[in-house]
Short mmCIF file of C-alpha atoms and ligand atoms in Angstrom, two decimals:
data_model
loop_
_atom_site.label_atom_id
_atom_site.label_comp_id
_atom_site.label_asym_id
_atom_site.label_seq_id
_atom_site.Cartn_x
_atom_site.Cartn_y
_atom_site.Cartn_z
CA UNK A 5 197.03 -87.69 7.91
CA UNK A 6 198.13 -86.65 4.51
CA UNK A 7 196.93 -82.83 4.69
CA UNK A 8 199.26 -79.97 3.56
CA UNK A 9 201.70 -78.79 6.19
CA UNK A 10 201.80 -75.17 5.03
CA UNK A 11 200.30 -72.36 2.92
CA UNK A 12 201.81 -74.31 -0.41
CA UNK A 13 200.26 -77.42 -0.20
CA UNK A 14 203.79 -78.93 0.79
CA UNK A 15 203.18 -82.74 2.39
CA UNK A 16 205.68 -81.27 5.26
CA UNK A 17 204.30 -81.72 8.44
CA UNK A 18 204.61 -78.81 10.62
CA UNK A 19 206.69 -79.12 13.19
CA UNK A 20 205.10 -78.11 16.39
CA UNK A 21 205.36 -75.34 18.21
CA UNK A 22 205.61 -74.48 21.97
CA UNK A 23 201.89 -73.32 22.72
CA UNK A 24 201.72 -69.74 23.63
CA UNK A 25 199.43 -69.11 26.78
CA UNK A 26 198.06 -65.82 25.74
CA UNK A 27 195.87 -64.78 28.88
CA UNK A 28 197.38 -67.27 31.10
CA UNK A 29 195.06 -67.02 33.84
CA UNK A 30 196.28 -64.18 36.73
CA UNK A 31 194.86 -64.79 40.75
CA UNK A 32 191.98 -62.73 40.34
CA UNK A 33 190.70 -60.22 43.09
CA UNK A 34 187.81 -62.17 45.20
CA UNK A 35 184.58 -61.83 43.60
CA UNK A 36 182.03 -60.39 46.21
CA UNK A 37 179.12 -61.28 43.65
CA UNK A 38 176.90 -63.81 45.43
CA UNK A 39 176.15 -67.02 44.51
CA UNK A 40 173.79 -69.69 43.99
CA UNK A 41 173.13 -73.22 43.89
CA UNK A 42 172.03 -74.50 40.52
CA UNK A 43 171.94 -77.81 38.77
CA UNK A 44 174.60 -77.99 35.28
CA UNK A 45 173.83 -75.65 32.73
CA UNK A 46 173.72 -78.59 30.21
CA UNK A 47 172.35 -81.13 32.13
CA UNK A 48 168.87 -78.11 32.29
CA UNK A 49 169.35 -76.84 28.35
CA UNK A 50 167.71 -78.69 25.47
CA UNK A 51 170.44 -77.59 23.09
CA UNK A 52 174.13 -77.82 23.30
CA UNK A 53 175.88 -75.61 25.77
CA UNK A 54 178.93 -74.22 24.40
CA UNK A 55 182.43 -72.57 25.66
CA UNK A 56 185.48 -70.90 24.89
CA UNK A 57 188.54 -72.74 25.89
CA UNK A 58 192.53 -72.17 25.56
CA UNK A 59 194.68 -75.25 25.46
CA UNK A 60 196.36 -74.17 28.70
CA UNK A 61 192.62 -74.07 31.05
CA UNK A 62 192.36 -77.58 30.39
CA UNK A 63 195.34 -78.01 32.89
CA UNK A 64 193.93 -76.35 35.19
CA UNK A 65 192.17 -79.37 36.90
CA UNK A 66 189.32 -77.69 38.99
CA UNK A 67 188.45 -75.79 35.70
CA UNK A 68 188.64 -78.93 33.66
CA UNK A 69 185.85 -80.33 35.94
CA UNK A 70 184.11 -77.23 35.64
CA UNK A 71 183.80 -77.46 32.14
CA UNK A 72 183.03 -80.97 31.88
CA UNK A 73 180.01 -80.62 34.04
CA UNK A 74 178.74 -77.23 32.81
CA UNK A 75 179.60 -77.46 29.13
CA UNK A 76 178.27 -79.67 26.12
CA UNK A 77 180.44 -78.10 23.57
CA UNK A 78 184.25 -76.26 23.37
CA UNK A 79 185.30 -73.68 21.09
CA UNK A 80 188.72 -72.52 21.33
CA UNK A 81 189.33 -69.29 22.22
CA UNK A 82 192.16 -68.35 20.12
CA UNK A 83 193.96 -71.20 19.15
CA UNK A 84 191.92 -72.22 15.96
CA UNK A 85 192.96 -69.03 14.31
CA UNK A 86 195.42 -68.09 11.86
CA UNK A 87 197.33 -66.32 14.07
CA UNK A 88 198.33 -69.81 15.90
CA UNK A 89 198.40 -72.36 13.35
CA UNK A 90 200.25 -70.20 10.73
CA UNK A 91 203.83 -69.56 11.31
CA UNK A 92 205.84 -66.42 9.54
CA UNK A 93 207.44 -69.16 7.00
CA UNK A 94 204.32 -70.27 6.26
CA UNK A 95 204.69 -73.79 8.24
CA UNK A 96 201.24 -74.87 10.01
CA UNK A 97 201.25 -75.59 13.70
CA UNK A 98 198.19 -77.84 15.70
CA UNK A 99 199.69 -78.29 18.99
CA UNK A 100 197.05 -76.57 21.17
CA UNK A 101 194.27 -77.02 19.00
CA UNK A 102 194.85 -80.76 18.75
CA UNK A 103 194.84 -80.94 22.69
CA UNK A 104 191.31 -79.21 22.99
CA UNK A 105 190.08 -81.63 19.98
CA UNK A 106 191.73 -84.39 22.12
CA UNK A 107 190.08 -83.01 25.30
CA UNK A 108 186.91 -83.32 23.52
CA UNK A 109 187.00 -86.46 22.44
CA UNK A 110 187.94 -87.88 25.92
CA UNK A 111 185.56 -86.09 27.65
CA UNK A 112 182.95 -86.45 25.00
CA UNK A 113 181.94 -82.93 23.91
CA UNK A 114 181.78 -81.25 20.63
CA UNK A 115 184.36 -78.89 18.81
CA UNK A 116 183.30 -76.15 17.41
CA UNK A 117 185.96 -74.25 14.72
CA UNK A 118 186.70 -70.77 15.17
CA UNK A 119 187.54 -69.10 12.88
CA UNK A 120 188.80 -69.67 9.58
CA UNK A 121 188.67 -66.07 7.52
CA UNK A 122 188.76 -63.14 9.80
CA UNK A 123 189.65 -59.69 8.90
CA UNK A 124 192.10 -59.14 11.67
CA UNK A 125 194.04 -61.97 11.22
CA UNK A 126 196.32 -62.57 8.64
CA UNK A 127 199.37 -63.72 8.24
CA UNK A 128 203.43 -62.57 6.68
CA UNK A 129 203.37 -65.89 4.57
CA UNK A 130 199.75 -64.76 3.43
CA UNK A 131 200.54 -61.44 2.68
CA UNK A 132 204.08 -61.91 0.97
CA UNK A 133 202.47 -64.74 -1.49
CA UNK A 134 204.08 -64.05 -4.76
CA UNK A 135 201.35 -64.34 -7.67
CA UNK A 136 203.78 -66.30 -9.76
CA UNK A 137 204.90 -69.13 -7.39
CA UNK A 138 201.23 -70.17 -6.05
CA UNK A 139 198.33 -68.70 -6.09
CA UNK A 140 196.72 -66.61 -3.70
CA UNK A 141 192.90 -68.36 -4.32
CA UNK A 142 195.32 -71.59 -4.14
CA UNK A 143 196.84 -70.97 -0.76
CA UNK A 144 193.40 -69.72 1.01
CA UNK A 145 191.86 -73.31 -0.31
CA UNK A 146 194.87 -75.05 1.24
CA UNK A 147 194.63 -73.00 4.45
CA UNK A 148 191.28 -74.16 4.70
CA UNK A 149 191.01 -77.66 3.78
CA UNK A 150 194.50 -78.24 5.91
CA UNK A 151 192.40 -76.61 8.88
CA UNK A 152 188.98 -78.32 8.67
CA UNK A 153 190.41 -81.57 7.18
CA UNK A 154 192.18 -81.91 10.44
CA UNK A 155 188.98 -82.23 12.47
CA UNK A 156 187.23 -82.86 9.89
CA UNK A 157 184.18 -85.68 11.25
CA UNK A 158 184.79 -84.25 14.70
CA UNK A 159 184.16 -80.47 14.27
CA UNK A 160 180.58 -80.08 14.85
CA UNK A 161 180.71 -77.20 13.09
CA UNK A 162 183.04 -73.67 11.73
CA UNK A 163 182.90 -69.93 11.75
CA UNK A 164 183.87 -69.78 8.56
CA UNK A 165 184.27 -65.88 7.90
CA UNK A 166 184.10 -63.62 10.84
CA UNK A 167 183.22 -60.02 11.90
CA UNK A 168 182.72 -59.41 7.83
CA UNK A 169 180.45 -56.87 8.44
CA UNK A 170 181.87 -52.79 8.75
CA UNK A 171 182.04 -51.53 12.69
CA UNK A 172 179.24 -48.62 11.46
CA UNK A 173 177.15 -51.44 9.48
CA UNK A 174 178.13 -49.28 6.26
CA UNK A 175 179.17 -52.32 4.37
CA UNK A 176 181.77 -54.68 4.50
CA UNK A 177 185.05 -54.43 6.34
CA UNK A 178 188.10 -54.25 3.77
CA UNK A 179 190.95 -57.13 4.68
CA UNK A 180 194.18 -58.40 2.95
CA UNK A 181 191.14 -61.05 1.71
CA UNK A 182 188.41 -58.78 -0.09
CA UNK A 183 191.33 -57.54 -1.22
CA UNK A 184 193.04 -60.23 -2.95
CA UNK A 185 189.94 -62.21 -3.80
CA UNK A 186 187.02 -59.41 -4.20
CA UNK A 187 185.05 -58.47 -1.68
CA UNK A 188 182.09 -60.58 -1.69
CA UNK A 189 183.92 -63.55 -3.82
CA UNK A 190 186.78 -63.95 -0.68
CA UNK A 191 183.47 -65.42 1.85
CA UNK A 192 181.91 -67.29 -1.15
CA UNK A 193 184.48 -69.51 -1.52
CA UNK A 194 185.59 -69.63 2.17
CA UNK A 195 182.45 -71.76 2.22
CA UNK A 196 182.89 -73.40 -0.67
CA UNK A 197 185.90 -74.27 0.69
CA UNK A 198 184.97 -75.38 4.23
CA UNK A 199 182.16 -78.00 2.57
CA UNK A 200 184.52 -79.33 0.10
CA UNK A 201 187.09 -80.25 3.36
CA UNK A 202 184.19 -81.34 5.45
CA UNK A 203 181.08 -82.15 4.09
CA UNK A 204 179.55 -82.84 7.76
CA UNK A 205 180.25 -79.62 9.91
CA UNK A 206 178.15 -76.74 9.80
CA UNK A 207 178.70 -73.58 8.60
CA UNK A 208 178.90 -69.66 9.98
CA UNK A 209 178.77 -66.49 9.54
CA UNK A 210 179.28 -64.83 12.74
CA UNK A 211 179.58 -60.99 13.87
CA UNK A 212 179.19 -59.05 16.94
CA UNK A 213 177.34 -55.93 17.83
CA UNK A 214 174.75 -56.65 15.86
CA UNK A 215 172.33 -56.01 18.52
CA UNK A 216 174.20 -52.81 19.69
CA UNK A 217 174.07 -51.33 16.41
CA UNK A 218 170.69 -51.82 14.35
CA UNK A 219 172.41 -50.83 11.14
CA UNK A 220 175.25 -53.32 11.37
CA UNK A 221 172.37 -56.17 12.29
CA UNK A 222 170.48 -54.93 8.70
CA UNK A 223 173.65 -54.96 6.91
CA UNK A 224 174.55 -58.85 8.01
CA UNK A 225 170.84 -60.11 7.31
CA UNK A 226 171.54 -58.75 4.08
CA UNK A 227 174.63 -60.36 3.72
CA UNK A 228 173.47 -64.10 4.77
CA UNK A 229 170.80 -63.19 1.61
CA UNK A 230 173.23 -62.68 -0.52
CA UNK A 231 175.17 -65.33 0.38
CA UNK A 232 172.18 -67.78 0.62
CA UNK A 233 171.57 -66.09 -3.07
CA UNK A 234 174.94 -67.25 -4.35
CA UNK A 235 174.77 -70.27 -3.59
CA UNK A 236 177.55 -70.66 -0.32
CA UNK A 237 176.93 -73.38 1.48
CA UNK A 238 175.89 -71.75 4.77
CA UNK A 239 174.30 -73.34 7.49
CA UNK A 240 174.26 -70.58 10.34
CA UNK A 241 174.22 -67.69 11.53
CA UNK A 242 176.42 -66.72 14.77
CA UNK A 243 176.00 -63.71 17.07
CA UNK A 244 178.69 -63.19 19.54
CA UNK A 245 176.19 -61.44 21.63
CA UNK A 246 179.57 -59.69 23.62
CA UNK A 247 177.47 -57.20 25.24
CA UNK A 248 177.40 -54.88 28.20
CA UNK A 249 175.20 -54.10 31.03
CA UNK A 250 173.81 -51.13 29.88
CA UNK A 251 172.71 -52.93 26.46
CA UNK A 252 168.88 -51.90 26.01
CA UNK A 253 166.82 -54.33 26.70
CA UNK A 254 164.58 -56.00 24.13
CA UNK A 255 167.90 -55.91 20.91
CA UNK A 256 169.72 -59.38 21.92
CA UNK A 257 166.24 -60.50 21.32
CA UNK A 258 164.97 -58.89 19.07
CA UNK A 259 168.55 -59.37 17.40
CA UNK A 260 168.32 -63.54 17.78
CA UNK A 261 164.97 -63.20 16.42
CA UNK A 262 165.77 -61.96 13.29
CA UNK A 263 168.74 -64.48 12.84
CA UNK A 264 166.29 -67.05 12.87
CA UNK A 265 164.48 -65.89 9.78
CA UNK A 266 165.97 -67.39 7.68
CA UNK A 267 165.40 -70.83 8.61
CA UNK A 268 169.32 -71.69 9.55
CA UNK A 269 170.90 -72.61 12.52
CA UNK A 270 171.65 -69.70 15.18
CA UNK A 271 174.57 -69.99 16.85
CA UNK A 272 174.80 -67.82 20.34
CA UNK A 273 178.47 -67.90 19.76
CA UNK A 274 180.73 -65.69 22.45
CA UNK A 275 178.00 -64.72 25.15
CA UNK A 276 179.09 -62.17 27.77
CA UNK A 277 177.82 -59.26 29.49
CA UNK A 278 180.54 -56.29 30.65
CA UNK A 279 179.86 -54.82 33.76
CA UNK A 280 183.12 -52.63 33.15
CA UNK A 281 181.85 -51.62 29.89
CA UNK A 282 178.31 -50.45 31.10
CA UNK A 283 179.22 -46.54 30.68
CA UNK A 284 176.36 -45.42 29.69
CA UNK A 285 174.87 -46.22 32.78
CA UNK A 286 175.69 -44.38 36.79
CA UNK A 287 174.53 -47.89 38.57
CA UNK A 288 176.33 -48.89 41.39
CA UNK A 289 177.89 -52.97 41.21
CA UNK A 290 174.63 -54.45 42.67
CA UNK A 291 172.34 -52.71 40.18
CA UNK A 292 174.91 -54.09 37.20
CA UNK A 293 174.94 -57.33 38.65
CA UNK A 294 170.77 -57.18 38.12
CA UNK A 295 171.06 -55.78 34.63
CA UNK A 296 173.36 -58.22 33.69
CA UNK A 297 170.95 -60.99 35.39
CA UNK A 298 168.32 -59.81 33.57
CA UNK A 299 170.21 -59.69 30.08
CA UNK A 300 171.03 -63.67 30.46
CA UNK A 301 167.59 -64.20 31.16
CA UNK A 302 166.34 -62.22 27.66
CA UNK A 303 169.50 -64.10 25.74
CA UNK A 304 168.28 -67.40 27.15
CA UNK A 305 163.98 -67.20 26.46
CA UNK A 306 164.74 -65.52 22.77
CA UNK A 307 166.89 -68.84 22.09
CA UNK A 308 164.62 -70.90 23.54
CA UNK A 309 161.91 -69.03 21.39
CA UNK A 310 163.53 -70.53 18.45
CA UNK A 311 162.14 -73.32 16.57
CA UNK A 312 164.09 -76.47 18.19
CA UNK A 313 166.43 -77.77 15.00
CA UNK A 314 167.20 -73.99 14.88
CA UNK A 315 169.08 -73.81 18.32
CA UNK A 316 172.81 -74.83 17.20
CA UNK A 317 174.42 -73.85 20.34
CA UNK A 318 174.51 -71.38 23.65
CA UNK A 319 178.18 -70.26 23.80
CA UNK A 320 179.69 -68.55 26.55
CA UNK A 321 183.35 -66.78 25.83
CA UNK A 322 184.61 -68.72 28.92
CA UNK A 323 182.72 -69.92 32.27
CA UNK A 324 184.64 -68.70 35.21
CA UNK A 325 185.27 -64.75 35.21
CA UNK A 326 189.05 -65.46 36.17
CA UNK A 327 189.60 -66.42 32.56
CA UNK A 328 187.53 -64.07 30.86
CA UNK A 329 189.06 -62.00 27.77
CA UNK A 330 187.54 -58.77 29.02
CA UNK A 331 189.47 -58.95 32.18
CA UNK A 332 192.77 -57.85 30.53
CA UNK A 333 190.76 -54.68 29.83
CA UNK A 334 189.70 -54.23 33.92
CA UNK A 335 190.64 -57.10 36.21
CA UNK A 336 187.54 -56.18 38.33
CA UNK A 337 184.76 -57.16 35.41
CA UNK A 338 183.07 -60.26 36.28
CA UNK A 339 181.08 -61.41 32.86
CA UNK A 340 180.76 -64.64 33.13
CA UNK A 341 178.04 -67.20 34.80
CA UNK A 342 180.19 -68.25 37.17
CA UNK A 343 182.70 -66.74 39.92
CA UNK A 344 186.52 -67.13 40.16
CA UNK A 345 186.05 -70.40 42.18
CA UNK A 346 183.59 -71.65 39.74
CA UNK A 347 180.43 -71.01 41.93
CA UNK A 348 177.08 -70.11 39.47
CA UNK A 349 176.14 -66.43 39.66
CA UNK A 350 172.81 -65.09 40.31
CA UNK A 351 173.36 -64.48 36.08
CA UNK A 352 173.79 -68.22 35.72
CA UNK A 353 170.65 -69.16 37.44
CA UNK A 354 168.60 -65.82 35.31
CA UNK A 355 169.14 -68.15 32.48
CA UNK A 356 168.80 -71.57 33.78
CA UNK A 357 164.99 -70.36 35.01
CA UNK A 358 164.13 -69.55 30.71
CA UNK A 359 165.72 -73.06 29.56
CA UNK A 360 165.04 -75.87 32.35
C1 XIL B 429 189.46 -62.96 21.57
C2 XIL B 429 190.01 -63.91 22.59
O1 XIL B 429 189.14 -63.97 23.69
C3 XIL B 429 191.36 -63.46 23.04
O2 XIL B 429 191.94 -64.42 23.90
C4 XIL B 429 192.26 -63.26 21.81
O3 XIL B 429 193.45 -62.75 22.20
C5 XIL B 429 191.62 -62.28 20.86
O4 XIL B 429 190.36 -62.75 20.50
N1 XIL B 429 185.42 -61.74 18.78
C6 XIL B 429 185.87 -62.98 18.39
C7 XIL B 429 186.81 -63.69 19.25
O5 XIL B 429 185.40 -63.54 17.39
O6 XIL B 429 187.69 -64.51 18.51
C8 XIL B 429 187.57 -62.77 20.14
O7 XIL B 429 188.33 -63.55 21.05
C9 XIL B 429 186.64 -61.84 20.88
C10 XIL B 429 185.88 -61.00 19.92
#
């Protein structure tokens, strides 16, 4: 493959890296949270069924199987992003993300890209970039086509800019990249960019909170408009849907909904629900474990109440709790639809009952 090797459009091949295994999984504390007995999530969905993955769960043999049987799609969990493939110098790196697009192909599921421009990731060779030498506008285009050429005809599909969207839904978030390429023009030609290296994969916007925060959700819509507007080749819209038990009921629909307005593809993209983050609420664990059940269940029926060629993907940010991101914040939060030994969770078979 004759694809850049860094920042500079160089033909030197990065040499790779030792992977990092950020969240390397700990023993978790037994999960008392019962189970049940329920046939594989994609084997009962009519649409893909997607997870997050690091390089370094796919060694883990009994999780392997897991997600082989549960899980139609992989996107990785960190490993796509700049912080991995770009090194200080400016070099590119692919070792972990080439073994989850090699774990894909063997297994035969789909790789979803995440994510290409995101506000809090940049990089030293990014922000050092002396005008005169290359330009800026030059190096984000190589960045991107040396990303998504890589997989490109494999990569079902990118989030191409994400979390663009302000945490108060007042506008758009400043970053190194509205600031170097204009606010609005920076995600224009991240998807101009993304089509150009791979005409075939589909295209994202994605953001989170959008149904905890009605104002943020307004200020998105009206971003895919003016993006539609412009001309960027967008194909979808993504909602991490990262929510926690005490999430009002009715907004993760009322939220997917909306995303499917427009006609494009909606992407489910990072599904979990908290229990650890459910302040808002005094339950006791059993009565979380039911409001997250029942929040799975509304995720699941307002997807399925999308018109079929809408329904890109279901993603969940992991399978088994033991892995799950929010467990570096409290080691007893169990968001995910299955236990530490892989066994489905009464939350798993709430949204099994609104797709089979
Ligand atoms: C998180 C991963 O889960 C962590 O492993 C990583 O260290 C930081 O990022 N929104 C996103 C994801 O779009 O990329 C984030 O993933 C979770 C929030």
């Amino acid at each position: 493959m004759s694809l850049p090797g860094s920042l500079y459009g160089l033909s030197r091949r990065s040499l790779l890296g030792s992977a990092l295994a950020l969240g390397a999984c700990q023993p978790a504390a037994q999960s008392q949270t019962p189970t049940v007995s329920l046939p594989p999530l994609k084997s009962i969905a009519p649409f893909p069924v997607g997870t997050a993955v690091q390089a370094v769960h796919l060694t883990d043999p009994s999780l392997a199987r897991l997600i082989v049987a549960q899980a139609s799609q992989l996107t990785p969990e960190w490993e796509m992003k700049m912080e991995y493939i770009v090194r200080d110098d400016g070099t590119f790196r692919f070792e972990a993300p080439d073994a989850i697009a090699a774990f894909a192909r063997a297994n035969g599921l789909g790789l979803f890209g995440h994510t290409l421009v995101w506000y809090a990731q940049t990089s030293p060779a990014f922000e050092r970039l002396d005008e005169g030498r290359v330009s800026f506008a030059q190096a984000y285009r190589n960045y991107i086509h040396a990303v998504v050429g890589r997989y490109r005809g494999q990569a079902v599909g990118w989030d191409v800019v994400n979390e663009a969207v302000a945490e108060d839904g007042e506008g758009w978030r400043d970053s190194l990249w509205s600031q170097r390429l204009g606010a609005f023009e920076h995600m224009v030609l991240a998807f101009q960019n993304a089509r150009e290296a791979d005409p075939s994969a589909r295209l994202f916007l994605n953001d989170y909170n959008l149904e905890w925060i009605p104002k943020k959700r307004a200020t998105f819509l009206r971003l895919v408009e003016r993006l539609l507007a412009a001309g960027a080749p967008i194909d979808g819209v993504g909602t991490q849907t990262h929510v926690a038990a005490d999430q009002a009921p009715g907004e993760i629909a009322r939220t997917i909904a909306e995303l499917g307005q427009f006609g494009l593809q909606v992407h489910v993209s990072e599904f979990d629900v908290s229990l650890s983050r459910a302040q808002g609420l005094r339950l006791n664990r059993a009565e979380l474990e039911r409001q997250q059940a029942a929040l799975y269940a509304e995720a699941a029926e307002a997807f399925m109440a999308l018109p079929p060629r809408q329904r890109f993907a279901f993603s969940f940010w992991g399978l088994r709790d033991s892995e799950s991101w929010l467990k570096r914040e409290d080691g007893r939060d169990t968001p995910l639809p299955f236990d530490d030994q892989g066994r489905p969770k009464a939350a798993a078979a709430a949204w099994a009952a609104q797709v089979g």
